[in-house]
Coordinates of C-alpha atoms in Angstrom, one line a residue:
Chain N
X1 CA 1.8 14.0 39.6
X2 CA 0.0 16.0 41.7
X3 CA 0.0 16.3 46.3
X4 CA -3.2 16.0 47.8
X5 CA -3.0 19.7 48.9
X6 CA -2.6 21.1 45.4
X7 CA -5.7 19.0 44.3
X8 CA -7.9 19.9 46.8
X9 CA -6.6 23.9 46.2
X10 CA -7.1 23.2 42.4
X11 CA -10.9 21.9 43.2
X12 CA -11.8 25.3 44.4
X13 CA -10.6 27.5 41.1
X14 CA -13.5 28.6 38.8
X15 CA -13.6 27.0 35.6
X16 CA -11.6 28.0 32.3
X17 CA -13.3 28.7 28.8
X18 CA -10.6 27.1 26.4
X19 CA -11.1 27.3 22.7
X20 CA -8.9 25.4 19.7
X21 CA -8.7 26.7 16.1
X22 CA -10.1 24.5 14.2
X23 CA -9.7 24.8 10.7
X24 CA -7.4 22.3 10.2
X25 CA -4.8 19.6 11.9
X26 CA -5.2 17.8 14.8
X27 CA -8.1 19.8 16.4
X28 CA -9.8 16.8 18.4
X29 CA -6.0 16.0 19.9
X30 CA -6.4 19.3 21.8
X31 CA -9.5 19.4 23.0
X32 CA -9.0 15.7 24.4
X33 CA -5.8 16.7 25.6
X34 CA -7.3 19.9 27.5
X35 CA -10.6 18.2 28.6
X36 CA -7.8 15.8 30.5
X37 CA -5.7 18.2 31.4
X38 CA -9.0 20.2 33.5
X39 CA -9.9 17.0 35.0
X40 CA -6.2 16.7 36.3
X41 CA -6.6 19.9 37.9
X42 CA -9.7 19.5 39.7
X43 CA -10.9 22.1 36.7
X44 CA -14.1 20.2 35.3
X45 CA -16.8 21.6 36.8
X46 CA -17.4 25.4 34.7
X47 CA -14.8 24.4 32.6
X48 CA -15.5 23.8 28.7
X49 CA -13.0 22.9 26.0
X50 CA -14.2 24.1 22.2
X51 CA -14.0 23.9 18.4
X52 CA -13.7 27.2 17.4
X53 CA -14.2 28.1 14.2
X54 CA -15.4 31.7 13.9
X55 CA -14.2 34.8 15.1
X56 CA -17.0 35.5 17.4
X57 CA -16.5 32.4 19.7
X58 CA -12.9 34.1 20.5
X59 CA -15.2 37.1 23.2
X60 CA -15.4 34.8 26.0
X61 CA -12.6 32.4 25.8
X62 CA -9.9 32.6 28.5
X63 CA -7.3 30.3 26.2
X64 CA -6.7 30.0 22.4
X65 CA -5.2 26.6 21.3
X66 CA -3.9 27.3 17.9
X67 CA -2.9 22.8 16.7
X68 CA -0.6 21.4 14.6
X69 CA -1.3 21.1 10.8
X70 CA -0.6 22.3 7.6
X71 CA 0.8 26.4 8.7
X72 CA 0.7 27.5 5.0
X73 CA -3.2 26.3 4.9
X74 CA -4.6 27.2 8.5
X75 CA -2.6 31.0 7.8
X76 CA -4.7 30.5 4.3
X77 CA -8.3 30.0 6.4
X78 CA -7.3 32.3 9.3
X79 CA -7.6 35.1 6.7
X80 CA -10.4 33.9 4.3
X81 CA -12.7 33.2 7.6
X82 CA -11.9 36.7 8.4
X83 CA -9.9 35.6 12.0
X84 CA -6.7 37.4 11.5
X85 CA -7.5 40.5 13.2
X86 CA -9.6 38.8 15.5
X87 CA -7.1 36.7 17.0
X88 CA -4.5 39.2 17.2
X89 CA -6.3 41.3 19.5
X90 CA -7.6 38.4 22.0
X91 CA -6.8 39.0 24.8
X92 CA -6.7 35.5 26.3
X93 CA -3.3 33.4 26.3
X94 CA -2.5 31.4 23.8
X95 CA -1.1 28.0 23.8
X96 CA 0.3 26.7 19.9
X97 CA 1.9 24.2 18.8
X98 CA 3.9 23.0 15.4
X99 CA 2.3 24.7 13.1
X100 CA 0.4 27.4 16.0
X101 CA 4.1 28.5 16.6
X102 CA 5.1 29.6 12.9
X103 CA 1.9 31.3 12.9
X104 CA 2.2 32.7 15.7
X105 CA 6.2 34.2 15.3
X106 CA 7.4 37.6 14.3
X107 CA 9.1 36.4 11.1
X108 CA 9.1 33.3 9.5
X109 CA 11.2 31.6 6.1
X110 CA 8.2 31.7 4.3
X111 CA 6.4 34.2 1.9
X112 CA 3.8 31.5 1.4
X113 CA 2.4 33.0 5.1
X114 CA 1.6 35.4 7.1
X115 CA 2.0 34.8 11.0
X116 CA 0.3 37.1 13.3
X117 CA 3.6 38.7 15.3
X118 CA 1.9 37.6 18.7
X119 CA 5.6 36.2 20.0
X120 CA 8.8 38.2 19.2
X121 CA 10.5 35.1 17.5
X122 CA 11.6 34.6 14.2
X123 CA 10.9 30.8 13.0
X124 CA 12.1 28.6 10.6
X125 CA 9.9 25.8 9.5
X126 CA 10.8 22.0 8.6
X127 CA 14.7 23.1 10.5
X128 CA 15.0 19.3 11.1
X129 CA 14.0 17.9 7.3
X130 CA 10.8 15.6 6.2
X131 CA 9.5 13.5 8.0
X132 CA 11.7 10.8 7.6
X133 CA 13.4 13.1 10.1
X134 CA 11.0 13.4 12.4
X135 CA 11.7 11.5 15.7
X136 CA 10.8 11.7 19.5
X137 CA 13.1 13.1 22.0
X138 CA 13.2 13.7 26.0
X139 CA 14.0 16.9 26.3
X140 CA 14.5 19.5 29.6
X141 CA 11.8 22.1 30.1
X142 CA 12.5 25.1 32.4
X143 CA 10.2 25.0 34.8
X144 CA 9.2 20.6 34.8
X145 CA 11.3 18.2 37.0
X146 CA 12.1 15.4 34.8
X147 CA 12.0 15.2 31.2
X148 CA 9.1 15.7 29.1
X149 CA 9.0 13.4 25.9
X150 CA 8.2 15.6 23.1
X151 CA 7.6 14.5 19.2
X152 CA 8.2 16.2 16.5
X153 CA 6.9 16.0 13.1
X154 CA 8.1 18.1 10.1
X155 CA 8.8 20.5 12.8
X156 CA 9.8 24.3 13.3
X157 CA 12.7 26.2 15.1
X158 CA 13.1 29.2 16.8
X159 CA 16.4 31.3 14.8
X160 CA 16.1 34.2 16.8
X161 CA 14.0 35.3 20.4
X162 CA 13.5 38.5 21.5
X163 CA 14.4 40.0 25.2
X164 CA 10.7 39.8 26.3
X165 CA 11.2 36.1 25.6
X166 CA 11.4 33.6 27.8
X167 CA 13.1 30.3 26.2
X168 CA 11.5 27.2 27.3
X169 CA 13.5 24.2 25.8
X170 CA 16.4 23.7 23.3
X171 CA 17.5 21.0 22.0
X172 CA 21.3 21.3 20.7
X173 CA 22.0 25.1 19.8
X174 CA 18.2 25.2 18.4
X175 CA 15.2 27.2 20.8
X176 CA 12.0 24.7 20.5
X177 CA 9.8 26.0 23.4
X178 CA 8.9 29.3 24.3
X179 CA 6.9 31.7 26.1
X180 CA 5.6 35.5 26.6
X181 CA 3.5 37.2 28.3
X182 CA 0.4 34.6 28.5
X183 CA 1.5 32.9 25.4
X184 CA 3.2 30.0 25.2
X185 CA 4.8 28.2 21.8
X186 CA 6.7 24.2 21.2
X187 CA 8.2 23.0 18.3
X188 CA 6.4 19.3 19.1
X189 CA 3.3 18.2 19.8
X190 CA 2.1 18.0 23.6
X191 CA -1.3 16.7 22.0
X192 CA -0.1 13.0 20.9
X193 CA 1.8 12.5 24.0
X194 CA 0.0 11.0 28.0
X195 CA 2.3 13.9 29.0
X196 CA 0.0 16.7 30.2
X197 CA 2.4 18.7 32.3
X198 CA 2.5 21.7 29.4
X199 CA -1.2 22.0 29.3
X200 CA -1.3 22.1 32.7
X201 CA 0.6 24.7 33.2
X202 CA -0.8 26.9 30.3
X203 CA -4.1 26.6 32.1
X204 CA -2.2 28.0 35.6
X205 CA -1.1 30.7 33.8
X206 CA -5.0 31.6 32.6
X207 CA -5.5 32.5 36.2
X208 CA -3.1 34.8 36.9
Chain X
X1 CA 19.6 17.2 24.6
X2 CA 21.3 15.7 22.1
X3 CA 21.1 14.6 18.5
X4 CA 21.9 10.9 19.1
X5 CA 19.4 10.1 21.6
X6 CA 16.3 10.9 18.9
X7 CA 14.4 8.1 18.0
X8 CA 13.1 8.0 14.0
X9 CA 10.1 7.0 12.4
X10 CA 8.4 5.2 15.3
X11 CA 3.9 4.2 15.3
X12 CA 3.5 7.4 17.1
X13 CA 5.4 9.3 14.7
X14 CA 3.5 8.1 11.9
X15 CA 0.0 8.1 12.9
X16 CA 0.8 12.0 14.2
X17 CA 1.5 12.8 10.6
X18 CA -1.6 11.4 9.5
X19 CA -3.3 13.6 12.4
X20 CA -1.9 16.4 11.0
X21 CA -3.8 16.3 7.5
X22 CA -7.0 16.1 9.1
X23 CA -9.5 18.8 8.1
X24 CA -7.6 19.1 5.0
X25 CA -7.2 18.2 0.8
X26 CA -4.5 16.4 -0.8
X27 CA -4.3 16.6 -4.4
X28 CA -2.2 14.9 -7.0
X29 CA -0.1 16.6 -9.2
X30 CA 1.9 15.7 -12.0
X31 CA 4.4 18.1 -12.0
X32 CA 5.8 21.0 -10.1
X33 CA 3.9 24.1 -11.8
X34 CA 0.4 21.8 -10.7
X35 CA 2.0 21.3 -7.1
X36 CA 2.2 24.9 -6.9
X37 CA -1.0 25.7 -7.7
X38 CA -2.5 23.3 -4.9
X39 CA -0.3 24.7 -2.2
X40 CA -1.1 28.3 -3.1
X41 CA -4.7 27.2 -3.4
X42 CA -4.2 26.0 0.7
X43 CA -3.5 22.3 0.2
X44 CA -2.6 20.5 2.9
X45 CA 0.0 17.9 1.0
X46 CA 0.0 16.8 -2.9
X47 CA 0.3 13.3 -4.4
X48 CA 2.9 13.4 -7.3
X49 CA 2.1 11.0 -9.4
X50 CA 3.1 10.8 -13.6
X51 CA -0.5 10.8 -14.8
X52 CA -4.1 11.3 -12.9
X53 CA -5.9 8.2 -12.6
X54 CA -8.3 9.0 -15.3
X55 CA -5.6 9.5 -18.1
X56 CA -3.8 6.2 -15.9
X57 CA -7.3 4.6 -17.3
X58 CA -7.1 5.7 -20.8
X59 CA -3.2 5.2 -21.0
X60 CA -4.1 1.8 -20.2
X61 CA -1.3 -1.1 -19.6
X62 CA 0.9 -1.3 -16.4
X63 CA 0.8 1.4 -13.9
X64 CA 3.9 2.3 -12.0
X65 CA 5.5 4.5 -9.5
X66 CA 6.1 7.7 -10.9
X67 CA 9.3 8.8 -12.3
X68 CA 11.6 9.8 -9.2
X69 CA 12.8 13.4 -12.0
X70 CA 9.1 14.0 -11.4
X71 CA 8.6 13.4 -7.7
X72 CA 12.3 15.2 -7.1
X73 CA 10.8 18.6 -9.0
X74 CA 7.4 18.5 -7.0
X75 CA 9.6 17.8 -3.2
X76 CA 11.8 21.6 -4.4
X77 CA 8.7 23.7 -5.5
X78 CA 6.6 23.4 -2.5
X79 CA 7.0 24.0 1.2
X80 CA 4.1 20.7 1.8
X81 CA 4.1 17.6 2.3
X82 CA 4.2 15.1 -0.8
X83 CA 3.2 12.1 -1.0
X84 CA 3.9 9.4 -3.6
X85 CA 1.7 6.0 -4.9
X86 CA 3.5 2.6 -5.1
X87 CA 1.9 -0.7 -6.4
X88 CA 0.5 -3.3 -4.1
X89 CA 3.2 -5.3 -2.4
X90 CA 5.7 -3.2 -4.3
X91 CA 8.6 -2.8 -0.8
X92 CA 10.8 -1.4 -4.0
X93 CA 8.9 1.3 -5.2
X94 CA 8.4 2.2 -1.8
X95 CA 12.3 2.4 -0.5
X96 CA 12.7 4.0 -3.7
X97 CA 10.0 6.6 -2.8
X98 CA 11.2 6.8 1.1
X99 CA 15.0 7.5 -0.2
X100 CA 13.7 10.4 -2.4
X101 CA 12.4 12.3 0.8
X102 CA 8.4 11.6 0.2
X103 CA 6.7 12.3 3.6
X104 CA 3.9 9.9 3.1
X105 CA 3.2 6.4 0.6
X106 CA 0.1 5.3 -0.8
X107 CA 0.5 1.9 -1.6
X108 CA -2.4 1.9 -4.3
X109 CA -4.6 0.2 -6.5
X110 CA -4.6 3.1 -8.4
X111 CA -1.3 1.2 -10.0
X112 CA -1.2 -2.4 -11.0
X113 CA -0.3 -5.2 -8.1
X114 CA 3.1 -5.9 -8.0
X115 CA 1.9 -8.4 -5.5
X116 CA -1.5 -10.7 -5.4
X117 CA -0.7 -12.4 -1.9
X118 CA 1.0 -10.0 -0.2
X119 CA 1.0 -6.0 0.7
X120 CA 4.4 -4.2 2.0
X121 CA 5.3 -4.8 5.4
X122 CA 4.8 -1.1 6.5
X123 CA 6.5 -1.6 9.9
X124 CA 10.0 -1.9 8.1
X125 CA 9.6 1.6 7.2
X126 CA 10.7 5.0 8.6
X127 CA 7.9 7.1 6.7
X128 CA 4.1 6.5 7.2
X129 CA 2.3 5.0 4.8
X130 CA -2.1 5.4 3.5
X131 CA -3.6 2.4 1.8
X132 CA -7.1 1.8 0.2
X133 CA -10.6 0.2 1.8
X134 CA -13.7 -0.4 1.1
X135 CA -15.0 -1.8 3.6
X136 CA -13.5 -2.3 7.8
X137 CA -12.3 -5.4 7.9
X138 CA -9.9 -4.4 4.5
X139 CA -9.4 -0.9 7.1
X140 CA -7.6 -3.0 10.6
X141 CA -6.1 -5.5 7.7
X142 CA -4.1 -2.6 6.5
X143 CA -3.5 -1.0 9.9
X144 CA -2.8 -3.7 11.3
X145 CA 0.3 -4.1 8.1
X146 CA 1.1 -0.7 9.5
X147 CA -0.6 1.7 7.7
X148 CA -0.7 5.2 9.4
X149 CA -3.8 6.4 7.8
X150 CA -6.7 4.8 5.9
X151 CA -8.6 6.5 2.5
X152 CA -11.9 4.5 1.4
X153 CA -11.2 3.4 -1.9
X154 CA -14.1 5.0 -4.4
X155 CA -13.3 4.3 -8.0
X156 CA -10.3 6.2 -8.6
X157 CA -10.6 8.6 -12.3
X158 CA -14.3 8.1 -12.7
X159 CA -15.1 11.7 -10.9
X160 CA -18.1 9.5 -9.0
X161 CA -18.2 9.6 -5.3
X162 CA -20.6 6.8 -5.5
X163 CA -18.1 3.8 -4.6
X164 CA -16.7 7.2 -2.0
X165 CA -19.7 6.6 -0.7
X166 CA -20.3 3.1 -0.6
X167 CA -16.9 2.2 1.2
X168 CA -18.0 4.9 3.8
X169 CA -21.0 4.1 4.3
X170 CA -19.8 0.6 5.3
X171 CA -17.1 1.6 7.5
X172 CA -19.3 4.0 9.2
X173 CA -22.1 2.2 9.7
X174 CA -20.0 -1.3 10.8
X175 CA -18.4 0.2 13.7
X176 CA -22.0 2.2 14.5
X177 CA -23.2 -1.7 14.6
X178 CA -21.1 -3.2 16.6
X179 CA -21.8 -0.4 19.0
X180 CA -23.1 -2.0 22.2
X181 CA -21.8 -5.4 21.8
X182 CA -19.8 -7.3 23.9
X183 CA -16.4 -8.1 23.5
X184 CA -17.1 -11.6 23.1
X185 CA -19.7 -10.6 20.0
X186 CA -16.9 -8.6 18.6
X187 CA -14.0 -10.9 18.4
X188 CA -16.8 -13.0 16.8
X189 CA -17.8 -10.7 14.4
X190 CA -13.9 -10.1 13.7
X191 CA -13.9 -13.7 11.9
X192 CA -16.6 -12.6 9.8
X193 CA -14.4 -9.2 8.8
X194 CA -11.1 -10.9 8.3
X195 CA -10.1 -8.4 11.0
X196 CA -7.7 -8.3 13.7
X197 CA -9.5 -8.9 16.7
X198 CA -7.3 -6.7 19.2
X199 CA -8.3 -3.6 16.2
X200 CA -11.7 -4.5 16.0
X201 CA -12.3 -3.6 19.7
X202 CA -10.1 -1.1 19.5
X203 CA -12.2 0.6 17.4
X204 CA -15.4 -0.3 18.6
X205 CA -14.1 1.0 21.9
X206 CA -12.8 4.6 20.2
X207 CA -16.5 4.4 17.7
X208 CA -14.0 5.3 14.4
X209 CA -11.2 3.6 13.0
X210 CA -7.8 4.0 15.1
X211 CA -6.0 6.1 12.7
X212 CA -6.9 8.7 10.7
X213 CA -9.0 7.9 8.0
X214 CA -9.6 10.4 4.7
X215 CA -11.7 9.8 1.3
X216 CA -10.8 9.3 -1.7
X217 CA -11.9 7.9 -5.3
X218 CA -14.1 9.8 -7.4
X219 CA -14.4 12.9 -5.7
X220 CA -15.2 15.8 -8.5
X221 CA -16.7 19.3 -6.4
X222 CA -16.8 20.9 -3.3
X223 CA -20.5 19.3 -2.7
X224 CA -18.8 16.1 -3.5
X225 CA -16.0 16.4 -1.2
X226 CA -18.5 18.3 1.6
X227 CA -20.6 15.1 1.4
X228 CA -17.5 12.7 2.6
X229 CA -17.1 15.1 5.1
X230 CA -20.3 14.9 6.7
X231 CA -20.1 11.1 6.0
X232 CA -17.5 11.2 8.1
X233 CA -14.5 11.5 6.6
X234 CA -11.5 13.1 8.6
X235 CA -10.0 14.8 5.0
X236 CA -10.4 14.3 1.2
X237 CA -8.3 13.1 -1.4
X238 CA -8.5 14.5 -5.0
X239 CA -7.4 13.1 -7.6
X240 CA -8.0 14.0 -11.3
X241 CA -11.1 16.7 -10.0
X242 CA -9.0 19.4 -9.8
X243 CA -6.6 19.5 -12.7
X244 CA -9.1 17.7 -15.0
X245 CA -11.6 20.4 -14.5
X246 CA -12.0 23.6 -16.6
X247 CA -10.6 25.3 -13.9
X248 CA -8.0 23.7 -11.8
X249 CA -7.1 26.5 -9.3
X250 CA -10.5 28.0 -8.4
X251 CA -11.7 24.4 -8.5
X252 CA -8.7 24.2 -5.9
X253 CA -9.7 27.1 -3.5
X254 CA -13.4 25.5 -3.7
X255 CA -13.3 22.0 -2.9
X256 CA -10.7 23.3 0.5
X257 CA -13.2 25.7 1.4
X258 CA -16.1 23.4 1.1
X259 CA -13.8 20.6 3.1
X260 CA -13.6 23.8 6.0
X261 CA -17.2 24.7 6.3
X262 CA -18.5 20.8 5.0
X263 CA -21.8 21.7 7.6
X264 CA -22.7 25.0 6.1
X265 CA -24.0 24.7 2.6
X266 CA -24.5 28.4 1.6
X267 CA -20.5 28.7 2.2
X268 CA -20.8 25.4 -0.8
X269 CA -23.4 27.0 -2.5
X270 CA -21.3 30.5 -3.5
X271 CA -17.9 28.7 -4.0
X272 CA -19.5 26.5 -6.6
X273 CA -20.9 29.8 -8.8
X274 CA -19.5 29.6 -11.5
X275 CA -16.7 26.6 -11.5
X276 CA -16.9 26.0 -15.1
X277 CA -17.4 22.1 -15.5
X278 CA -16.1 19.6 -13.6
X279 CA -14.3 16.4 -14.8
X280 CA -16.7 14.7 -17.1
X281 CA -16.3 11.8 -15.5
X282 CA -17.4 7.9 -15.4
X283 CA -20.3 5.4 -14.5
X284 CA -18.9 2.6 -12.4
X285 CA -21.4 0.3 -14.2
X286 CA -20.2 0.2 -17.4
X287 CA -17.2 -0.2 -16.4
X288 CA -15.7 -4.2 -17.0
X289 CA -14.5 -6.0 -14.1
X290 CA -11.1 -5.6 -14.6
X291 CA -11.1 -1.9 -15.6
X292 CA -12.4 -1.6 -11.4
X293 CA -9.5 -0.2 -9.6
X294 CA -11.3 -0.7 -6.2
X295 CA -10.9 -4.7 -6.9
X296 CA -7.2 -4.5 -6.7
X297 CA -5.7 -6.0 -3.0
X298 CA -8.3 -6.6 -0.3

């Protein structure tokens, strides 16, 4: 995946510190995916991936991952643990999958969830249906060569993307991957597969 | 990307679904009102039942899958995943729950077994299954049959955490005791455990079960839930413990917070204050053998 010259260039880069919001969901999968992605891009030395349970841990992070899980539960725990405002004012990049995408949206079709409104999108929860309608598919993603094998589990879909939002992937007419500034939000779960290009791209963006 | 090119019901999707439950509390509910309370309190999923296990115990007779009407009512009431229980080996009850749109099926010893020889061939289904286990061999046999998630059995409907502790310690202790052994020794141990050798090798390599492992059967207080998390559970099922307590909504919230902060005694202390009476509970040692649910299925 990486040419020799790219690997050599990467190895001189200073490390990054990434936190995974560890309130509920597939936290350990995100931690190991980011650890492997850092290794693959020659950033092991000086880099760190930590589980974030408290607002105080956000201050020295370059990036934050909001994992998949139950968005109603995570939303509730963000507020209970006093992390709502600290995440909104977090100045690094955010990498959000599935429930994470729901939480980053401006609006969601469910009043039970208080979103963080960090990306100018509207989101529909469980847009493809229930678990029996969960699926795997090969997606074309802007900026990636070939296709990306994506895992959708009771996944949300973006129903509106604002003018500042870059649409990275679609399934039929539904938007399933977006970026705005240094934030990335995905309907699917790259942390459950072996292809770490989405993670690597996010890490590269953090350094710019 | 066309919708026809999608793949459904794969092992990855099933285990992935289970991973999304981690760090969460799955609550037994018997109607839409309880389901809404569970969701509002932060449950990651609900288990739709006709009766909670303690009431199944009291009612006696044959315990079966819940009325589809109750399950549909619960599915309509909440946005979180809905699970349902079927009898061990009763694959038609499982087909019925799958057709209703249940997100995960619990092949459960809490109901009266329908087959004393075979568990359900879970690989035939699109929806994932969770199964109970008392030890590592049983857990790996269920995974081999296609379970995407395991829960330690404990002793359901007792409000007594002792069996849940025993089963979690059995599984975690066995995995720890095999660390550092070579493949030959592990395969030899697989024979004693009646476990598929490949799965045992994978488990030892990972230092944990290869699927998500929750605790169930007897959790009645926030401290019980945190105890199971500290012993290595990925999350907890709470059955009778919530809606048979004096103040279900407060108990539900308190257990969710105790699981979230399972290593912070001061938080567990504060959420445990003034919760009212927990469910009454049963001493497991007073049960006759035929009343012990964990012996069902092996």
